[in-house]
PDB file of C-alpha atoms in Angstrom:
ATOM      1  CA  ASP A   1       6.408  -6.513   5.445  1.00  0.00           C
ATOM      2  CA  ILE A   2       6.463  -2.730   6.026  1.00  0.00           C
ATOM      3  CA  GLN A   3       5.831  -0.922   2.654  1.00  0.00           C
ATOM      4  CA  MET A   4       7.859   2.296   2.283  1.00  0.00           C
ATOM      5  CA  THR A   5       6.355   4.700  -0.437  1.00  0.00           C
ATOM      6  CA  GLN A   6       8.229   7.637  -1.591  1.00  0.00           C
ATOM      7  CA  SER A   7       6.912  10.623  -3.399  1.00  0.00           C
ATOM      8  CA  PRO A   8       7.420  12.141  -6.034  1.00  0.00           C
ATOM      9  CA  SER A   9       9.164   9.284  -8.077  1.00  0.00           C
ATOM     10  CA  THR A  10      11.109  12.152  -9.883  1.00  0.00           C
ATOM     11  CA  LEU A  11      11.738  15.745  -8.993  1.00  0.00           C
ATOM     12  CA  SER A  12      13.029  18.387 -11.557  1.00  0.00           C
ATOM     13  CA  VAL A  13      14.752  20.986  -9.731  1.00  0.00           C
ATOM     14  CA  SER A  14      17.290  23.765 -10.211  1.00  0.00           C
ATOM     15  CA  VAL A  15      20.494  24.586  -8.239  1.00  0.00           C
ATOM     16  CA  GLY A  16      19.661  26.580  -5.157  1.00  0.00           C
ATOM     17  CA  ASP A  17      16.144  25.181  -4.831  1.00  0.00           C
ATOM     18  CA  ARG A  18      14.770  23.940  -1.517  1.00  0.00           C
ATOM     19  CA  VAL A  19      13.995  20.451  -1.961  1.00  0.00           C
ATOM     20  CA  THR A  20      11.681  18.085   0.130  1.00  0.00           C
ATOM     21  CA  LEU A  21      11.354  14.481  -0.313  1.00  0.00           C
ATOM     22  CA  THR A  22       8.722  12.368   1.448  1.00  0.00           C
ATOM     23  CA  CYS A  23       8.540   8.784   2.717  1.00  0.00           C
ATOM     24  CA  ARG A  24       5.532   7.001   4.013  1.00  0.00           C
ATOM     25  CA  ALA A  25       5.462   3.794   5.862  1.00  0.00           C
ATOM     26  CA  SER A  26       2.555   1.422   5.898  1.00  0.00           C
ATOM     27  CA  GLN A  27       2.755   1.302   9.575  1.00  0.00           C
ATOM     28  CA  SER A  28       4.330   3.127  12.326  1.00  0.00           C
ATOM     29  CA  ILE A  29       8.064   2.737  12.560  1.00  0.00           C
ATOM     30  CA  GLY A  30       8.826   5.313  15.285  1.00  0.00           C
ATOM     31  CA  ARG A  31      12.011   7.123  14.118  1.00  0.00           C
ATOM     32  CA  TRP A  32      13.658   4.096  12.744  1.00  0.00           C
ATOM     33  CA  LEU A  33      14.120   5.484   9.361  1.00  0.00           C
ATOM     34  CA  ALA A  34      17.309   6.116   7.157  1.00  0.00           C
ATOM     35  CA  TRP A  35      17.817   8.034   3.984  1.00  0.00           C
ATOM     36  CA  TYR A  36      20.473   7.074   1.299  1.00  0.00           C
ATOM     37  CA  GLN A  37      21.771   9.018  -1.742  1.00  0.00           C
ATOM     38  CA  GLN A  38      22.830   7.033  -4.715  1.00  0.00           C
ATOM     39  CA  LYS A  39      24.477   8.425  -7.871  1.00  0.00           C
ATOM     40  CA  PRO A  40      24.481   6.316 -11.115  1.00  0.00           C
ATOM     41  CA  GLY A  41      26.874   3.344 -10.905  1.00  0.00           C
ATOM     42  CA  LYS A  42      27.916   4.328  -7.312  1.00  0.00           C
ATOM     43  CA  VAL A  43      27.335   2.816  -3.947  1.00  0.00           C
ATOM     44  CA  PRO A  44      24.499   4.091  -1.818  1.00  0.00           C
ATOM     45  CA  LYS A  45      25.584   6.717   0.752  1.00  0.00           C
ATOM     46  CA  LEU A  46      23.954   6.957   4.106  1.00  0.00           C
ATOM     47  CA  VAL A  47      22.733  10.646   4.661  1.00  0.00           C
ATOM     48  CA  MET A  48      20.356  10.465   7.612  1.00  0.00           C
ATOM     49  CA  TYR A  49      19.548   7.774  10.263  1.00  0.00           C
ATOM     50  CA  LYS A  50      17.053   7.757  13.095  1.00  0.00           C
ATOM     51  CA  ALA A  51      14.910  10.087  11.066  1.00  0.00           C
ATOM     52  CA  SER A  52      16.820  13.258  11.710  1.00  0.00           C
ATOM     53  CA  ASN A  53      20.505  12.545  12.512  1.00  0.00           C
ATOM     54  CA  LEU A  54      22.915  13.759   9.977  1.00  0.00           C
ATOM     55  CA  GLU A  55      25.405  11.161   9.226  1.00  0.00           C
ATOM     56  CA  SER A  56      29.038  12.396   9.569  1.00  0.00           C
ATOM     57  CA  GLY A  57      30.545  14.170   6.703  1.00  0.00           C
ATOM     58  CA  VAL A  58      26.940  15.109   5.206  1.00  0.00           C
ATOM     59  CA  PRO A  59      26.586  18.715   4.555  1.00  0.00           C
ATOM     60  CA  SER A  60      24.265  20.498   6.941  1.00  0.00           C
ATOM     61  CA  ARG A  61      21.944  21.620   4.122  1.00  0.00           C
ATOM     62  CA  PHE A  62      20.373  18.156   4.529  1.00  0.00           C
ATOM     63  CA  SER A  63      17.872  17.697   7.170  1.00  0.00           C
ATOM     64  CA  GLY A  64      15.381  14.998   8.178  1.00  0.00           C
ATOM     65  CA  SER A  65      12.131  15.073  10.115  1.00  0.00           C
ATOM     66  CA  GLY A  66       9.145  12.925  10.906  1.00  0.00           C
ATOM     67  CA  SER A  67       8.141  10.009  13.006  1.00  0.00           C
ATOM     68  CA  GLY A  68       5.504   7.331  12.977  1.00  0.00           C
ATOM     69  CA  THR A  69       4.428   6.869   9.355  1.00  0.00           C
ATOM     70  CA  GLU A  70       5.436  10.097   7.662  1.00  0.00           C
ATOM     71  CA  PHE A  71       8.998  11.430   7.020  1.00  0.00           C
ATOM     72  CA  THR A  72      10.720  14.110   5.094  1.00  0.00           C
ATOM     73  CA  LEU A  73      14.289  14.752   3.811  1.00  0.00           C
ATOM     74  CA  THR A  74      14.879  18.351   2.929  1.00  0.00           C
ATOM     75  CA  ILE A  75      17.709  19.916   1.074  1.00  0.00           C
ATOM     76  CA  SER A  76      17.803  23.559   1.944  1.00  0.00           C
ATOM     77  CA  SER A  77      19.671  24.816  -1.107  1.00  0.00           C
ATOM     78  CA  LEU A  78      20.296  22.049  -3.781  1.00  0.00           C
ATOM     79  CA  GLN A  79      23.935  21.784  -4.943  1.00  0.00           C
ATOM     80  CA  PRO A  80      25.206  20.269  -8.078  1.00  0.00           C
ATOM     81  CA  ASP A  81      26.655  17.237  -6.136  1.00  0.00           C
ATOM     82  CA  ASP A  82      23.164  16.542  -4.788  1.00  0.00           C
ATOM     83  CA  PHE A  83      21.640  15.238  -8.175  1.00  0.00           C
ATOM     84  CA  ALA A  84      20.914  11.626  -7.358  1.00  0.00           C
ATOM     85  CA  THR A  85      18.399   9.034  -6.381  1.00  0.00           C
ATOM     86  CA  TYR A  86      17.369   9.108  -2.730  1.00  0.00           C
ATOM     87  CA  TYR A  87      16.017   5.917  -0.879  1.00  0.00           C
ATOM     88  CA  CYS A  88      14.409   5.779   2.488  1.00  0.00           C
ATOM     89  CA  GLN A  89      14.815   2.597   4.574  1.00  0.00           C
ATOM     90  CA  GLN A  90      13.044   1.396   7.667  1.00  0.00           C
ATOM     91  CA  TYR A  91      14.824  -0.507  10.194  1.00  0.00           C
ATOM     92  CA  GLN A  92      12.108  -0.837  12.736  1.00  0.00           C
ATOM     93  CA  THR A  93      10.896  -4.312  11.886  1.00  0.00           C
ATOM     94  CA  ASN A  94      12.503  -7.206   9.874  1.00  0.00           C
ATOM     95  CA  PRO A  95      12.544  -7.650   6.959  1.00  0.00           C
ATOM     96  CA  TRP A  96      14.128  -4.327   6.766  1.00  0.00           C
ATOM     97  CA  THR A  97      12.536  -2.565   3.589  1.00  0.00           C
ATOM     98  CA  PHE A  98      13.280   0.390   1.222  1.00  0.00           C
ATOM     99  CA  GLY A  99      11.259   2.837  -0.669  1.00  0.00           C
ATOM    100  CA  GLN A 100      11.231   2.772  -4.425  1.00  0.00           C
ATOM    101  CA  GLY A 101      13.492   6.001  -4.500  1.00  0.00           C
ATOM    102  CA  THR A 102      13.183   9.424  -5.554  1.00  0.00           C
ATOM    103  CA  LYS A 103      15.336  10.722  -8.422  1.00  0.00           C
ATOM    104  CA  VAL A 104      16.308  14.411  -8.127  1.00  0.00           C
ATOM    105  CA  GLU A 105      17.125  15.622 -11.568  1.00  0.00           C
ATOM    106  CA  ILE A 106      18.220  18.881 -13.162  1.00  0.00           C
ATOM    107  CA  LYS A 107      15.239  20.931 -14.487  1.00  0.00           C
TER     108      LYS A 107
ATOM    109  CA  GLN B   1      39.321   2.059   8.819  1.00  0.00           C
ATOM    110  CA  VAL B   2      37.179  -0.998   8.052  1.00  0.00           C
ATOM    111  CA  GLN B   3      36.554  -1.774   4.346  1.00  0.00           C
ATOM    112  CA  LEU B   4      34.343  -4.332   2.607  1.00  0.00           C
ATOM    113  CA  GLN B   5      34.984  -6.118  -0.536  1.00  0.00           C
ATOM    114  CA  GLU B   6      32.733  -8.509  -2.300  1.00  0.00           C
ATOM    115  CA  SER B   7      33.848 -11.319  -4.597  1.00  0.00           C
ATOM    116  CA  GLY B   8      32.477 -14.240  -6.471  1.00  0.00           C
ATOM    117  CA  PRO B   9      31.357 -15.114 -10.066  1.00  0.00           C
ATOM    118  CA  GLY B  10      29.920 -12.601 -12.246  1.00  0.00           C
ATOM    119  CA  LEU B  11      27.710 -15.228 -14.249  1.00  0.00           C
ATOM    120  CA  VAL B  12      25.589 -17.938 -12.759  1.00  0.00           C
ATOM    121  CA  LYS B  13      23.437 -20.441 -14.900  1.00  0.00           C
ATOM    122  CA  PRO B  14      19.657 -20.641 -14.133  1.00  0.00           C
ATOM    123  CA  SER B  15      18.882 -23.245 -11.311  1.00  0.00           C
ATOM    124  CA  GLU B  16      22.340 -23.070 -10.121  1.00  0.00           C
ATOM    125  CA  THR B  17      23.774 -21.566  -6.686  1.00  0.00           C
ATOM    126  CA  LEU B  18      24.992 -18.093  -6.501  1.00  0.00           C
ATOM    127  CA  SER B  19      27.836 -17.806  -3.970  1.00  0.00           C
ATOM    128  CA  LEU B  20      29.579 -14.580  -2.812  1.00  0.00           C
ATOM    129  CA  THR B  21      31.915 -13.666  -0.116  1.00  0.00           C
ATOM    130  CA  CYS B  22      32.522 -10.340   1.661  1.00  0.00           C
ATOM    131  CA  SER B  23      35.877  -9.747   2.956  1.00  0.00           C
ATOM    132  CA  VAL B  24      36.494  -7.500   5.849  1.00  0.00           C
ATOM    133  CA  SER B  25      39.595  -5.576   6.400  1.00  0.00           C
ATOM    134  CA  GLY B  26      40.975  -3.008   8.513  1.00  0.00           C
ATOM    135  CA  GLY B  27      39.053  -4.619  11.560  1.00  0.00           C
ATOM    136  CA  SER B  28      37.813  -7.854  13.041  1.00  0.00           C
ATOM    137  CA  ILE B  29      34.392  -9.163  12.024  1.00  0.00           C
ATOM    138  CA  THR B  30      34.077 -10.089  15.743  1.00  0.00           C
ATOM    139  CA  SER B  31      34.524  -6.753  17.311  1.00  0.00           C
ATOM    140  CA  GLY B  32      31.910  -4.602  18.018  1.00  0.00           C
ATOM    141  CA  SER B  33      28.175  -5.220  17.760  1.00  0.00           C
ATOM    142  CA  TYR B  34      27.214  -5.301  14.164  1.00  0.00           C
ATOM    143  CA  PHE B  35      25.092  -7.000  11.626  1.00  0.00           C
ATOM    144  CA  TRP B  36      26.937  -8.084   8.449  1.00  0.00           C
ATOM    145  CA  THR B  37      24.429  -7.696   5.748  1.00  0.00           C
ATOM    146  CA  TRP B  38      23.566  -8.452   2.132  1.00  0.00           C
ATOM    147  CA  ILE B  39      21.659  -6.017   0.023  1.00  0.00           C
ATOM    148  CA  ARG B  40      20.980  -6.453  -3.807  1.00  0.00           C
ATOM    149  CA  GLN B  41      19.841  -4.038  -6.524  1.00  0.00           C
ATOM    150  CA  PRO B  42      18.493  -5.319  -9.700  1.00  0.00           C
ATOM    151  CA  PRO B  43      19.454  -3.260 -12.969  1.00  0.00           C
ATOM    152  CA  GLY B  44      17.589   0.027 -13.042  1.00  0.00           C
ATOM    153  CA  LYS B  45      15.603  -0.952  -9.747  1.00  0.00           C
ATOM    154  CA  GLY B  46      15.697  -0.235  -6.085  1.00  0.00           C
ATOM    155  CA  LEU B  47      17.288  -1.643  -3.222  1.00  0.00           C
ATOM    156  CA  GLU B  48      16.350  -4.996  -1.519  1.00  0.00           C
ATOM    157  CA  TRP B  49      17.600  -6.316   1.787  1.00  0.00           C
ATOM    158  CA  VAL B  50      18.566  -9.760   1.422  1.00  0.00           C
ATOM    159  CA  GLY B  51      19.678 -10.783   4.906  1.00  0.00           C
ATOM    160  CA  TYR B  52      22.276 -10.501   7.527  1.00  0.00           C
ATOM    161  CA  THR B  53      24.507 -12.487   9.963  1.00  0.00           C
ATOM    162  CA  TYR B  54      26.098 -11.766  13.387  1.00  0.00           C
ATOM    163  CA  HIS B  55      29.626 -12.870  14.272  1.00  0.00           C
ATOM    164  CA  THR B  56      28.175 -15.647  16.446  1.00  0.00           C
ATOM    165  CA  GLY B  57      26.672 -17.420  13.168  1.00  0.00           C
ATOM    166  CA  SER B  58      23.044 -16.233  13.865  1.00  0.00           C
ATOM    167  CA  ALA B  59      21.325 -15.087  10.736  1.00  0.00           C
ATOM    168  CA  TYR B  60      18.087 -13.626   9.665  1.00  0.00           C
ATOM    169  CA  TYR B  61      16.782 -13.739   6.195  1.00  0.00           C
ATOM    170  CA  ASN B  62      14.368 -11.820   3.925  1.00  0.00           C
ATOM    171  CA  PRO B  63      11.260 -14.119   3.887  1.00  0.00           C
ATOM    172  CA  SER B  64      10.952 -13.813   0.302  1.00  0.00           C
ATOM    173  CA  LEU B  65      14.331 -15.487  -0.280  1.00  0.00           C
ATOM    174  CA  LYS B  66      14.464 -17.496   2.835  1.00  0.00           C
ATOM    175  CA  SER B  67      13.997 -21.093   1.238  1.00  0.00           C
ATOM    176  CA  ARG B  68      16.867 -20.607  -1.076  1.00  0.00           C
ATOM    177  CA  LEU B  69      19.275 -18.302   1.040  1.00  0.00           C
ATOM    178  CA  THR B  70      22.023 -19.196   3.476  1.00  0.00           C
ATOM    179  CA  ILE B  71      24.285 -16.466   5.037  1.00  0.00           C
ATOM    180  CA  SER B  72      27.316 -17.617   7.018  1.00  0.00           C
ATOM    181  CA  VAL B  73      30.163 -16.026   8.703  1.00  0.00           C
ATOM    182  CA  ASP B  74      33.912 -17.560   8.750  1.00  0.00           C
ATOM    183  CA  THR B  75      35.599 -15.457  11.663  1.00  0.00           C
ATOM    184  CA  SER B  76      38.921 -17.360  10.845  1.00  0.00           C
ATOM    185  CA  LYS B  77      38.851 -15.506   7.578  1.00  0.00           C
ATOM    186  CA  ASN B  78      37.506 -12.496   8.595  1.00  0.00           C
ATOM    187  CA  GLN B  79      34.708 -12.858   5.994  1.00  0.00           C
ATOM    188  CA  PHE B  80      30.886 -13.579   5.409  1.00  0.00           C
ATOM    189  CA  SER B  81      29.332 -15.091   2.706  1.00  0.00           C
ATOM    190  CA  LEU B  82      25.860 -15.599   0.724  1.00  0.00           C
ATOM    191  CA  GLU B  83      24.479 -18.588  -1.006  1.00  0.00           C
ATOM    192  CA  LEU B  84      21.410 -18.192  -3.017  1.00  0.00           C
ATOM    193  CA  SER B  85      20.072 -21.635  -4.658  1.00  0.00           C
ATOM    194  CA  SER B  86      17.763 -22.259  -7.670  1.00  0.00           C
ATOM    195  CA  VAL B  87      18.656 -18.811  -9.167  1.00  0.00           C
ATOM    196  CA  THR B  88      16.447 -17.335 -11.969  1.00  0.00           C
ATOM    197  CA  ALA B  89      17.003 -14.207 -14.073  1.00  0.00           C
ATOM    198  CA  ALA B  90      14.991 -12.349 -11.333  1.00  0.00           C
ATOM    199  CA  ASP B  91      18.139 -12.812  -9.088  1.00  0.00           C
ATOM    200  CA  THR B  92      20.249 -10.843 -11.598  1.00  0.00           C
ATOM    201  CA  ALA B  93      21.422  -7.660  -9.514  1.00  0.00           C
ATOM    202  CA  VAL B  94      24.209  -5.751  -8.147  1.00  0.00           C
ATOM    203  CA  TYR B  95      25.053  -7.441  -4.803  1.00  0.00           C
ATOM    204  CA  TYR B  96      26.334  -5.250  -2.101  1.00  0.00           C
ATOM    205  CA  CYS B  97      27.683  -6.341   1.463  1.00  0.00           C
ATOM    206  CA  ALA B  98      27.111  -3.778   3.967  1.00  0.00           C
ATOM    207  CA  ARG B  99      27.454  -3.123   7.969  1.00  0.00           C
ATOM    208  CA  ASP B 100      25.180  -1.094  10.146  1.00  0.00           C
ATOM    209  CA  LYS B 101      26.249   1.613  12.464  1.00  0.00           C
ATOM    210  CA  THR B 102      25.463  -0.775  15.494  1.00  0.00           C
ATOM    211  CA  ARG B 103      23.329  -3.788  15.611  1.00  0.00           C
ATOM    212  CA  GLY B 104      20.043  -3.070  13.923  1.00  0.00           C
ATOM    213  CA  ASP B 105      20.861   0.521  12.847  1.00  0.00           C
ATOM    214  CA  ALA B 106      21.249   2.227   9.497  1.00  0.00           C
ATOM    215  CA  PHE B 107      23.935   0.893   7.037  1.00  0.00           C
ATOM    216  CA  ASP B 108      26.944   3.147   7.137  1.00  0.00           C
ATOM    217  CA  LEU B 109      29.515   0.992   5.390  1.00  0.00           C
ATOM    218  CA  TRP B 110      29.035  -0.734   2.070  1.00  0.00           C
ATOM    219  CA  GLY B 111      31.249  -2.686  -0.357  1.00  0.00           C
ATOM    220  CA  GLN B 112      31.578  -1.442  -3.814  1.00  0.00           C
ATOM    221  CA  GLY B 113      29.049  -4.026  -5.047  1.00  0.00           C
ATOM    222  CA  THR B 114      29.525  -6.942  -7.498  1.00  0.00           C
ATOM    223  CA  MET B 115      27.312  -7.414 -10.592  1.00  0.00           C
ATOM    224  CA  VAL B 116      25.951 -11.039 -10.729  1.00  0.00           C
ATOM    225  CA  THR B 117      24.047 -11.970 -14.066  1.00  0.00           C
ATOM    226  CA  VAL B 118      21.829 -15.235 -14.195  1.00  0.00           C
ATOM    227  CA  SER B 119      22.097 -16.587 -17.737  1.00  0.00           C
ATOM    228  CA  SER B 120      22.643 -19.727 -19.646  1.00  0.00           C
TER     229      SER B 120
END
């Protein structure tokens, strides 16, 4: 299985901060990577797909980059609604696998 | 628009079979080219892809669960189902059904999830 490793596990930030989350794959996955946002008790929400494609309805302050084994999700100016846990997921090779998540919390 | 809704028992005894159904509304399960998927999340933990089915009935399972898992589709009822046998406490989780943007893509449509607890 392809292992997905996210860093950091927790990020303590303030509203207005620029935030960068990292996801690394144990082998190359091309650009077959998605990012999801999940708030406590809620359903995961797709934020980014194919590494850098913004899902419809997601604010443009979110951007994604990377290919191969290293990927980032950047939030240009963190808003109160962005505090959540973010998961990356590869869908290049079955079984699809998720990272362990990065929790973005209020500093 | 298409919506997904999970249903099934919230409590299952150890060694028994967990059975869940995902009902698809607002569209046909046979239209388009989608993998109809199950994903689970143990309490306080991350997401685990369980497996998917296609409307033709073909299915692909997470190898870690394959020996205990069956995912099937019923096009007449516009729903797909999960059966996980010989459950243990490790199978306690919120189970989500989901659909990808197109076959083999990211998951853009999710059910609200259903909590299943394995306990005697």
